[in-house]
Amino acid sequence: MASLLVLALGDARALTADEVNRAGRPVSTKGKMTRPSASIVKAQTLLARQGVSPGEIDGLDGDRYRKAVAQFRRRENLGDGDGIDAATWRALLGDASADIVSDYRVLKEDVKSRFSRHIPHDYARQARLKQLGYRTPHEMFAERFRMSEGLLRTLNPGARYRKRDETLHVVAAGRTPPAAEARLVEADRTNGVVRALDAAGRPFAIYPATIGSAATPSPEGEYQVVRVVRNPTYHYDPVKNFQQGRNKRRLVIARGPNNPVGTVWIELSKPTFGIHGTPEPSRIGKTSSHGCVRLTNWDAEELAQLVKPGTTVRFVE
């Protein structure tokens, strides 16, 4: 049975210009939302389609959502601010976009997927595992469709997720990969975003990011992409990097989306530093990193298609 949220998202007027422009206020009141809003799901989906990632699409009014709105408005010369007014809604093609939810039929390959149901926090224990796959089917489908697990469950009450030919309601946030090649990648520490810029200097892809920390800051200046490794192993070295817990020896941690660097490693010319995915997409922009640039797995995978060895990565304030 479809949830009320699915029915609202199926309505072309799930979010209208009148709603977003009412008294010049944003769609919702920041900090007071606990359940996904159809309005914000639609706005987040449209932002993702325009190349401004909100991170996980969760339907909640939070920092990543408002940051994405602010970055979109800046890119489109719509003025400062993090709310969606009528002009921003038009630029997002809001009134012309109704296909926010799509149906996905669970395949035989999905049913056969193997899961790593318990992944310890300790790296030494992780190094004993043969893979660091998804923990559950919910996590697998949520990440595949750029959603939070909470939103996936809300859209699919009573779903089993492991039944062949079962229909799941998912958000349609995917877009055709940009044809442009990134001439420059900016890692903006102040705003907590990564931007891919084209030859004209226009950001055509923007992602929320975790960039270093006070204890282990990200580097300064410009570096080059050395290589892109998809589905990487993670090489832990407490001498060159940081020490986790009591682990004082080098370790190799197996591949998988729950690997410490996720599904992609974009190595930089600064030794031990890179741009990579994460096993915890909900924490992007909310926690620190050990100096590297951390994106959601799906954003890191898209960025990996836009860069090549030699692409410049500039760290900016």
mmCIF file of C-alpha atoms in Angstrom:
data_model
loop_
_atom_site.group_PDB
_atom_site.id
_atom_site.type_symbol
_atom_site.label_atom_id
_atom_site.label_comp_id
_atom_site.label_asym_id
_atom_site.label_seq_id
_atom_site.Cartn_x
_atom_site.Cartn_y
_atom_site.Cartn_z
ATOM 1 C CA MET A 1 0.000 0.000 0.000
ATOM 2 C CA ALA A 2 1.360 3.407 -0.961
ATOM 3 C CA SER A 3 2.049 5.818 1.865
ATOM 4 C CA LEU A 4 0.474 9.254 2.075
ATOM 5 C CA LEU A 5 3.891 10.706 1.238
ATOM 6 C CA VAL A 6 3.973 8.734 -2.017
ATOM 7 C CA LEU A 7 0.541 10.071 -2.924
ATOM 8 C CA ALA A 8 1.643 13.629 -2.172
ATOM 9 C CA LEU A 9 4.802 13.211 -4.237
ATOM 10 C CA GLY A 10 2.757 11.845 -7.109
ATOM 11 C CA ASP A 11 0.898 15.142 -7.260
ATOM 12 C CA ALA A 12 2.439 17.637 -9.652
ATOM 13 C CA ARG A 13 1.597 20.321 -7.115
ATOM 14 C CA ALA A 14 3.296 18.613 -4.163
ATOM 15 C CA LEU A 15 5.280 21.831 -3.867
ATOM 16 C CA THR A 16 4.013 24.956 -5.610
ATOM 17 C CA ALA A 17 5.351 28.400 -6.249
ATOM 18 C CA ASP A 18 2.680 29.817 -3.938
ATOM 19 C CA GLU A 19 3.878 27.623 -1.077
ATOM 20 C CA VAL A 20 7.529 28.477 -1.472
ATOM 21 C CA ASN A 21 6.919 32.181 -2.012
ATOM 22 C CA ARG A 22 4.428 32.643 0.834
ATOM 23 C CA ALA A 23 5.630 35.680 2.804
ATOM 24 C CA GLY A 24 9.114 35.068 1.419
ATOM 25 C CA ARG A 25 9.626 32.223 3.868
ATOM 26 C CA PRO A 26 11.302 28.882 3.190
ATOM 27 C CA VAL A 27 9.150 25.799 2.855
ATOM 28 C CA SER A 28 9.473 24.738 6.465
ATOM 29 C CA THR A 29 10.623 25.915 9.847
ATOM 30 C CA LYS A 30 14.212 24.928 10.445
ATOM 31 C CA GLY A 31 14.844 22.523 13.288
ATOM 32 C CA LYS A 32 11.204 21.542 13.870
ATOM 33 C CA MET A 33 10.770 18.750 11.341
ATOM 34 C CA THR A 34 10.890 15.146 12.438
ATOM 35 C CA ARG A 35 9.015 13.500 9.555
ATOM 36 C CA PRO A 36 9.805 13.722 5.834
ATOM 37 C CA SER A 37 7.976 16.479 3.983
ATOM 38 C CA ALA A 38 6.782 15.903 0.423
ATOM 39 C CA SER A 39 7.683 19.508 -0.344
ATOM 40 C CA ILE A 40 11.289 19.127 0.717
ATOM 41 C CA VAL A 41 11.662 15.694 -0.909
ATOM 42 C CA LYS A 42 10.644 17.305 -4.168
ATOM 43 C CA ALA A 43 12.963 20.283 -3.703
ATOM 44 C CA GLN A 44 15.911 18.031 -2.795
ATOM 45 C CA THR A 45 15.250 15.835 -5.817
ATOM 46 C CA LEU A 46 15.135 18.824 -8.167
ATOM 47 C CA LEU A 47 18.370 20.182 -6.698
ATOM 48 C CA ALA A 48 20.075 16.826 -7.299
ATOM 49 C CA ARG A 49 18.852 16.795 -10.902
ATOM 50 C CA GLN A 50 20.348 20.266 -11.369
ATOM 51 C CA GLY A 51 23.737 19.062 -10.181
ATOM 52 C CA VAL A 52 23.582 20.542 -6.677
ATOM 53 C CA SER A 53 23.584 17.562 -4.348
ATOM 54 C CA PRO A 54 21.766 17.815 -1.011
ATOM 55 C CA GLY A 55 23.535 14.641 0.132
ATOM 56 C CA GLU A 56 20.974 12.139 1.365
ATOM 57 C CA ILE A 57 17.467 12.951 0.199
ATOM 58 C CA ASP A 58 15.578 12.719 3.474
ATOM 59 C CA GLY A 59 12.714 15.199 3.209
ATOM 60 C CA LEU A 60 13.974 17.109 6.243
ATOM 61 C CA ASP A 61 14.803 20.782 6.626
ATOM 62 C CA GLY A 62 18.441 20.676 7.681
ATOM 63 C CA ASP A 63 21.822 22.255 7.059
ATOM 64 C CA ARG A 64 22.696 20.209 3.959
ATOM 65 C CA TYR A 65 19.366 21.025 2.325
ATOM 66 C CA ARG A 66 19.691 24.752 3.003
ATOM 67 C CA LYS A 67 23.333 24.706 1.922
ATOM 68 C CA ALA A 68 22.312 23.148 -1.393
ATOM 69 C CA VAL A 69 19.616 25.797 -1.919
ATOM 70 C CA ALA A 70 22.125 28.565 -1.145
ATOM 71 C CA GLN A 71 24.694 27.109 -3.562
ATOM 72 C CA PHE A 72 22.068 26.758 -6.309
ATOM 73 C CA ARG A 73 20.869 30.339 -5.846
ATOM 74 C CA ARG A 74 24.440 31.624 -5.976
ATOM 75 C CA ARG A 75 25.225 29.647 -9.117
ATOM 76 C CA GLU A 76 22.076 30.864 -10.862
ATOM 77 C CA ASN A 77 22.561 34.498 -9.728
ATOM 78 C CA LEU A 78 19.361 34.445 -7.687
ATOM 79 C CA GLY A 79 20.781 36.291 -4.705
ATOM 80 C CA ASP A 80 21.910 35.234 -1.281
ATOM 81 C CA GLY A 81 19.729 33.162 1.011
ATOM 82 C CA ASP A 82 18.836 29.541 1.669
ATOM 83 C CA GLY A 83 15.090 29.607 1.058
ATOM 84 C CA ILE A 84 13.196 28.762 -2.122
ATOM 85 C CA ASP A 85 11.376 31.781 -3.496
ATOM 86 C CA ALA A 86 9.391 31.968 -6.733
ATOM 87 C CA ALA A 87 12.437 32.707 -8.908
ATOM 88 C CA THR A 88 14.384 29.811 -7.410
ATOM 89 C CA TRP A 89 11.421 27.502 -7.920
ATOM 90 C CA ARG A 90 11.205 28.489 -11.586
ATOM 91 C CA ALA A 91 14.933 27.861 -12.043
ATOM 92 C CA LEU A 92 14.473 24.402 -10.508
ATOM 93 C CA LEU A 93 11.679 23.722 -13.051
ATOM 94 C CA GLY A 94 9.422 23.008 -10.109
ATOM 95 C CA ASP A 95 6.041 23.428 -11.770
ATOM 96 C CA ALA A 96 7.098 21.269 -14.722
ATOM 97 C CA SER A 97 8.407 18.365 -12.613
ATOM 98 C CA ALA A 98 5.946 15.822 -11.272
ATOM 99 C CA ASP A 99 7.822 12.521 -11.634
ATOM 100 C CA ILE A 100 9.535 12.686 -8.249
ATOM 101 C CA VAL A 101 8.737 9.094 -7.258
ATOM 102 C CA SER A 102 9.349 6.106 -9.488
ATOM 103 C CA ASP A 103 8.724 2.395 -9.043
ATOM 104 C CA TYR A 104 11.567 -0.086 -8.796
ATOM 105 C CA ARG A 105 11.021 -3.814 -9.186
ATOM 106 C CA VAL A 106 13.263 -5.945 -6.978
ATOM 107 C CA LEU A 107 15.438 -8.157 -9.192
ATOM 108 C CA LYS A 108 16.820 -11.640 -8.716
ATOM 109 C CA GLU A 109 20.284 -10.101 -8.360
ATOM 110 C CA ASP A 110 19.032 -7.921 -5.489
ATOM 111 C CA VAL A 111 17.619 -10.928 -3.666
ATOM 112 C CA LYS A 112 20.950 -12.752 -4.023
ATOM 113 C CA SER A 113 22.951 -9.847 -2.588
ATOM 114 C CA ARG A 114 25.202 -10.725 0.331
ATOM 115 C CA PHE A 115 25.236 -8.439 3.335
ATOM 116 C CA SER A 116 27.769 -7.680 6.049
ATOM 117 C CA ARG A 117 25.303 -7.533 8.890
ATOM 118 C CA HIS A 118 27.789 -6.654 11.598
ATOM 119 C CA ILE A 119 30.671 -4.318 10.840
ATOM 120 C CA PRO A 120 32.774 -3.493 13.908
ATOM 121 C CA HIS A 121 34.090 0.010 14.467
ATOM 122 C CA ASP A 122 37.620 -1.197 15.233
ATOM 123 C CA TYR A 123 39.870 -1.304 12.158
ATOM 124 C CA ALA A 124 41.761 -4.414 13.280
ATOM 125 C CA ARG A 125 38.480 -6.301 13.451
ATOM 126 C CA GLN A 126 37.351 -4.847 10.138
ATOM 127 C CA ALA A 127 40.586 -6.108 8.566
ATOM 128 C CA ARG A 128 39.508 -9.682 9.358
ATOM 129 C CA LEU A 129 36.401 -9.380 7.171
ATOM 130 C CA LYS A 130 36.393 -10.479 3.536
ATOM 131 C CA GLN A 131 34.125 -7.626 2.472
ATOM 132 C CA LEU A 132 32.474 -4.548 3.919
ATOM 133 C CA GLY A 133 29.203 -4.718 2.039
ATOM 134 C CA TYR A 134 25.874 -3.187 2.861
ATOM 135 C CA ARG A 135 24.510 -4.193 6.247
ATOM 136 C CA THR A 136 20.887 -4.568 5.133
ATOM 137 C CA PRO A 137 18.712 -4.413 2.016
ATOM 138 C CA HIS A 138 17.341 -1.078 3.310
ATOM 139 C CA GLU A 139 20.830 0.419 3.296
ATOM 140 C CA MET A 140 21.536 -0.956 -0.195
ATOM 141 C CA PHE A 141 18.387 0.445 -1.792
ATOM 142 C CA ALA A 142 18.561 3.754 0.072
ATOM 143 C CA GLU A 143 22.108 4.395 -1.136
ATOM 144 C CA ARG A 144 21.346 3.246 -4.662
ATOM 145 C CA PHE A 145 18.612 5.861 -4.933
ATOM 146 C CA ARG A 146 20.398 8.602 -2.931
ATOM 147 C CA MET A 147 17.896 8.445 -0.096
ATOM 148 C CA SER A 148 17.980 8.143 3.656
ATOM 149 C CA GLU A 149 16.846 4.829 5.078
ATOM 150 C CA GLY A 150 14.160 6.698 7.005
ATOM 151 C CA LEU A 151 12.646 8.112 3.815
ATOM 152 C CA LEU A 152 12.828 4.727 2.092
ATOM 153 C CA ARG A 153 10.896 3.125 4.946
ATOM 154 C CA THR A 154 8.338 5.950 4.960
ATOM 155 C CA LEU A 155 7.701 5.505 1.238
ATOM 156 C CA ASN A 156 7.402 1.726 1.572
ATOM 157 C CA PRO A 157 5.501 0.776 4.736
ATOM 158 C CA GLY A 158 5.385 -2.990 5.125
ATOM 159 C CA ALA A 159 7.916 -3.683 2.339
ATOM 160 C CA ARG A 160 10.062 -6.823 2.620
ATOM 161 C CA TYR A 161 12.914 -5.662 0.328
ATOM 162 C CA ARG A 162 14.037 -9.244 -0.348
ATOM 163 C CA LYS A 163 11.089 -10.489 -2.378
ATOM 164 C CA ARG A 164 11.665 -10.851 -6.105
ATOM 165 C CA ASP A 165 9.398 -8.615 -8.237
ATOM 166 C CA GLU A 166 8.305 -6.609 -5.207
ATOM 167 C CA THR A 167 7.709 -2.968 -6.172
ATOM 168 C CA LEU A 168 9.468 -0.286 -4.162
ATOM 169 C CA HIS A 169 8.734 3.432 -4.285
ATOM 170 C CA VAL A 170 11.977 5.405 -4.664
ATOM 171 C CA VAL A 171 12.865 8.988 -5.502
ATOM 172 C CA ALA A 172 13.989 9.680 -9.063
ATOM 173 C CA ALA A 173 17.018 11.843 -8.268
ATOM 174 C CA GLY A 174 19.386 10.493 -10.870
ATOM 175 C CA ARG A 175 20.615 12.631 -13.742
ATOM 176 C CA THR A 176 22.537 12.049 -16.938
ATOM 177 C CA PRO A 177 26.239 12.362 -16.052
ATOM 178 C CA PRO A 178 27.543 15.768 -17.178
ATOM 179 C CA ALA A 179 29.327 15.751 -20.517
ATOM 180 C CA ALA A 180 31.705 18.450 -19.324
ATOM 181 C CA GLU A 181 35.077 17.628 -17.824
ATOM 182 C CA ALA A 182 36.105 19.320 -14.604
ATOM 183 C CA ARG A 183 38.898 21.783 -15.303
ATOM 184 C CA LEU A 184 39.171 22.589 -11.616
ATOM 185 C CA VAL A 185 37.821 21.072 -8.405
ATOM 186 C CA GLU A 186 37.377 23.382 -5.421
ATOM 187 C CA ALA A 187 37.245 22.036 -1.875
ATOM 188 C CA ASP A 188 35.605 24.904 0.009
ATOM 189 C CA ARG A 189 36.294 24.492 3.721
ATOM 190 C CA THR A 190 34.193 27.490 4.781
ATOM 191 C CA ASN A 191 30.995 26.319 3.122
ATOM 192 C CA GLY A 192 31.712 22.590 3.377
ATOM 193 C CA VAL A 193 31.220 21.862 -0.321
ATOM 194 C CA VAL A 194 33.160 20.522 -3.291
ATOM 195 C CA ARG A 195 32.596 22.167 -6.675
ATOM 196 C CA ALA A 196 33.506 20.891 -10.130
ATOM 197 C CA LEU A 197 34.118 23.846 -12.463
ATOM 198 C CA ASP A 198 34.004 23.815 -16.255
ATOM 199 C CA ALA A 199 36.299 25.625 -18.689
ATOM 200 C CA ALA A 200 34.376 28.870 -18.159
ATOM 201 C CA GLY A 201 34.820 28.643 -14.389
ATOM 202 C CA ARG A 202 31.158 27.813 -13.743
ATOM 203 C CA PRO A 203 30.382 25.159 -11.114
ATOM 204 C CA PHE A 204 28.344 22.484 -12.865
ATOM 205 C CA ALA A 205 28.419 19.968 -10.004
ATOM 206 C CA ILE A 206 28.328 20.821 -6.283
ATOM 207 C CA TYR A 207 28.471 18.320 -3.420
ATOM 208 C CA PRO A 208 28.234 18.613 0.387
ATOM 209 C CA ALA A 209 31.522 17.533 1.940
ATOM 210 C CA THR A 210 33.404 16.900 5.139
ATOM 211 C CA ILE A 211 36.802 18.553 4.741
ATOM 212 C CA GLY A 212 39.365 17.855 7.457
ATOM 213 C CA SER A 213 39.129 18.809 11.118
ATOM 214 C CA ALA A 214 40.868 20.997 13.677
ATOM 215 C CA ALA A 215 43.063 18.081 14.783
ATOM 216 C CA THR A 216 43.849 16.864 11.258
ATOM 217 C CA PRO A 217 43.234 19.777 8.865
ATOM 218 C CA SER A 218 43.037 19.370 5.127
ATOM 219 C CA PRO A 219 45.996 20.703 3.128
ATOM 220 C CA GLU A 220 46.250 24.194 1.678
ATOM 221 C CA GLY A 221 46.919 25.206 -1.889
ATOM 222 C CA GLU A 222 46.635 23.270 -5.145
ATOM 223 C CA TYR A 223 47.268 19.632 -5.949
ATOM 224 C CA GLN A 224 46.571 17.298 -8.832
ATOM 225 C CA VAL A 225 44.552 14.146 -9.173
ATOM 226 C CA VAL A 226 46.991 11.234 -9.395
ATOM 227 C CA ARG A 227 44.554 8.391 -10.015
ATOM 228 C CA VAL A 228 40.991 7.236 -9.445
ATOM 229 C CA VAL A 229 40.449 3.880 -7.736
ATOM 230 C CA ARG A 230 36.970 2.428 -7.782
ATOM 231 C CA ASN A 231 35.913 -0.078 -5.145
ATOM 232 C CA PRO A 232 39.190 0.433 -3.251
ATOM 233 C CA THR A 233 40.718 -1.377 -0.329
ATOM 234 C CA TYR A 234 41.660 0.886 2.572
ATOM 235 C CA HIS A 235 45.274 0.967 3.728
ATOM 236 C CA TYR A 236 45.539 2.064 7.341
ATOM 237 C CA ASP A 237 48.930 3.346 8.491
ATOM 238 C CA PRO A 238 49.028 4.890 11.993
ATOM 239 C CA VAL A 239 52.455 6.427 11.295
ATOM 240 C CA LYS A 240 51.503 8.287 8.111
ATOM 241 C CA ASN A 241 47.854 9.005 8.912
ATOM 242 C CA PHE A 242 46.297 8.789 12.375
ATOM 243 C CA GLN A 243 45.908 6.201 15.092
ATOM 244 C CA GLN A 244 42.522 4.633 15.588
ATOM 245 C CA GLY A 245 42.034 3.237 19.076
ATOM 246 C CA ARG A 246 44.878 0.908 20.022
ATOM 247 C CA ASN A 247 45.774 -0.032 16.452
ATOM 248 C CA LYS A 248 49.494 0.603 15.988
ATOM 249 C CA ARG A 249 50.226 -1.550 12.960
ATOM 250 C CA ARG A 250 49.371 -1.209 9.298
ATOM 251 C CA LEU A 251 46.165 -2.864 8.128
ATOM 252 C CA VAL A 252 44.426 -3.524 4.826
ATOM 253 C CA ILE A 253 40.633 -3.340 4.999
ATOM 254 C CA ALA A 254 38.560 -5.084 2.350
ATOM 255 C CA ARG A 255 36.495 -3.452 -0.374
ATOM 256 C CA GLY A 256 32.873 -2.483 -0.078
ATOM 257 C CA PRO A 257 30.519 0.486 0.387
ATOM 258 C CA ASN A 258 31.101 0.344 4.151
ATOM 259 C CA ASN A 259 34.879 0.502 3.725
ATOM 260 C CA PRO A 260 36.290 3.614 5.511
ATOM 261 C CA VAL A 261 36.784 5.332 2.128
ATOM 262 C CA GLY A 262 33.590 4.008 0.561
ATOM 263 C CA THR A 263 33.362 3.047 -3.086
ATOM 264 C CA VAL A 264 35.804 5.553 -4.639
ATOM 265 C CA TRP A 265 39.285 6.887 -3.832
ATOM 266 C CA ILE A 266 40.491 9.941 -5.810
ATOM 267 C CA GLU A 267 44.153 10.156 -4.914
ATOM 268 C CA LEU A 268 45.839 13.559 -4.764
ATOM 269 C CA SER A 269 49.477 14.536 -5.303
ATOM 270 C CA LYS A 270 49.656 15.397 -1.599
ATOM 271 C CA PRO A 271 50.757 12.046 -0.076
ATOM 272 C CA THR A 272 48.041 10.201 1.907
ATOM 273 C CA PHE A 273 45.339 12.730 0.941
ATOM 274 C CA GLY A 274 42.389 12.189 -1.359
ATOM 275 C CA ILE A 275 38.693 12.673 -2.067
ATOM 276 C CA HIS A 276 36.621 9.625 -1.237
ATOM 277 C CA GLY A 277 33.260 8.122 -0.322
ATOM 278 C CA THR A 278 31.945 7.201 3.099
ATOM 279 C CA PRO A 279 30.169 4.372 4.930
ATOM 280 C CA GLU A 280 27.966 6.963 6.687
ATOM 281 C CA PRO A 281 26.293 9.331 4.192
ATOM 282 C CA SER A 282 24.037 10.833 6.866
ATOM 283 C CA ARG A 283 27.082 12.295 8.630
ATOM 284 C CA ILE A 284 28.528 14.231 5.702
ATOM 285 C CA GLY A 285 29.103 17.789 6.845
ATOM 286 C CA LYS A 286 28.281 16.913 10.439
ATOM 287 C CA THR A 287 31.478 15.216 11.595
ATOM 288 C CA SER A 288 35.170 15.767 10.935
ATOM 289 C CA SER A 289 37.535 13.796 8.703
ATOM 290 C CA HIS A 290 41.206 12.923 9.090
ATOM 291 C CA GLY A 291 42.284 15.576 6.601
ATOM 292 C CA CYS A 292 40.794 14.079 3.450
ATOM 293 C CA VAL A 293 37.666 15.224 1.606
ATOM 294 C CA ARG A 294 34.693 12.965 2.257
ATOM 295 C CA LEU A 295 31.567 12.782 0.053
ATOM 296 C CA THR A 296 28.624 10.414 -0.136
ATOM 297 C CA ASN A 297 29.479 7.358 -2.213
ATOM 298 C CA TRP A 298 27.201 8.410 -5.067
ATOM 299 C CA ASP A 299 28.627 11.947 -5.186
ATOM 300 C CA ALA A 300 32.191 10.607 -5.104
ATOM 301 C CA GLU A 301 31.324 8.223 -7.938
ATOM 302 C CA GLU A 302 29.961 11.077 -10.048
ATOM 303 C CA LEU A 303 32.981 13.291 -9.343
ATOM 304 C CA ALA A 304 35.260 10.396 -10.326
ATOM 305 C CA GLN A 305 33.691 10.543 -13.805
ATOM 306 C CA LEU A 306 34.453 14.245 -14.120
ATOM 307 C CA VAL A 307 38.178 14.203 -13.249
ATOM 308 C CA LYS A 308 41.278 12.515 -14.603
ATOM 309 C CA PRO A 309 44.968 12.355 -13.651
ATOM 310 C CA GLY A 310 46.260 15.906 -13.729
ATOM 311 C CA THR A 311 42.988 17.638 -12.808
ATOM 312 C CA THR A 312 43.703 20.440 -10.343
ATOM 313 C CA VAL A 313 42.132 20.335 -6.883
ATOM 314 C CA ARG A 314 42.269 23.644 -5.013
ATOM 315 C CA PHE A 315 41.559 23.998 -1.288
ATOM 316 C CA VAL A 316 39.873 27.335 -0.596
ATOM 317 C CA GLU A 317 38.390 29.149 2.379
#
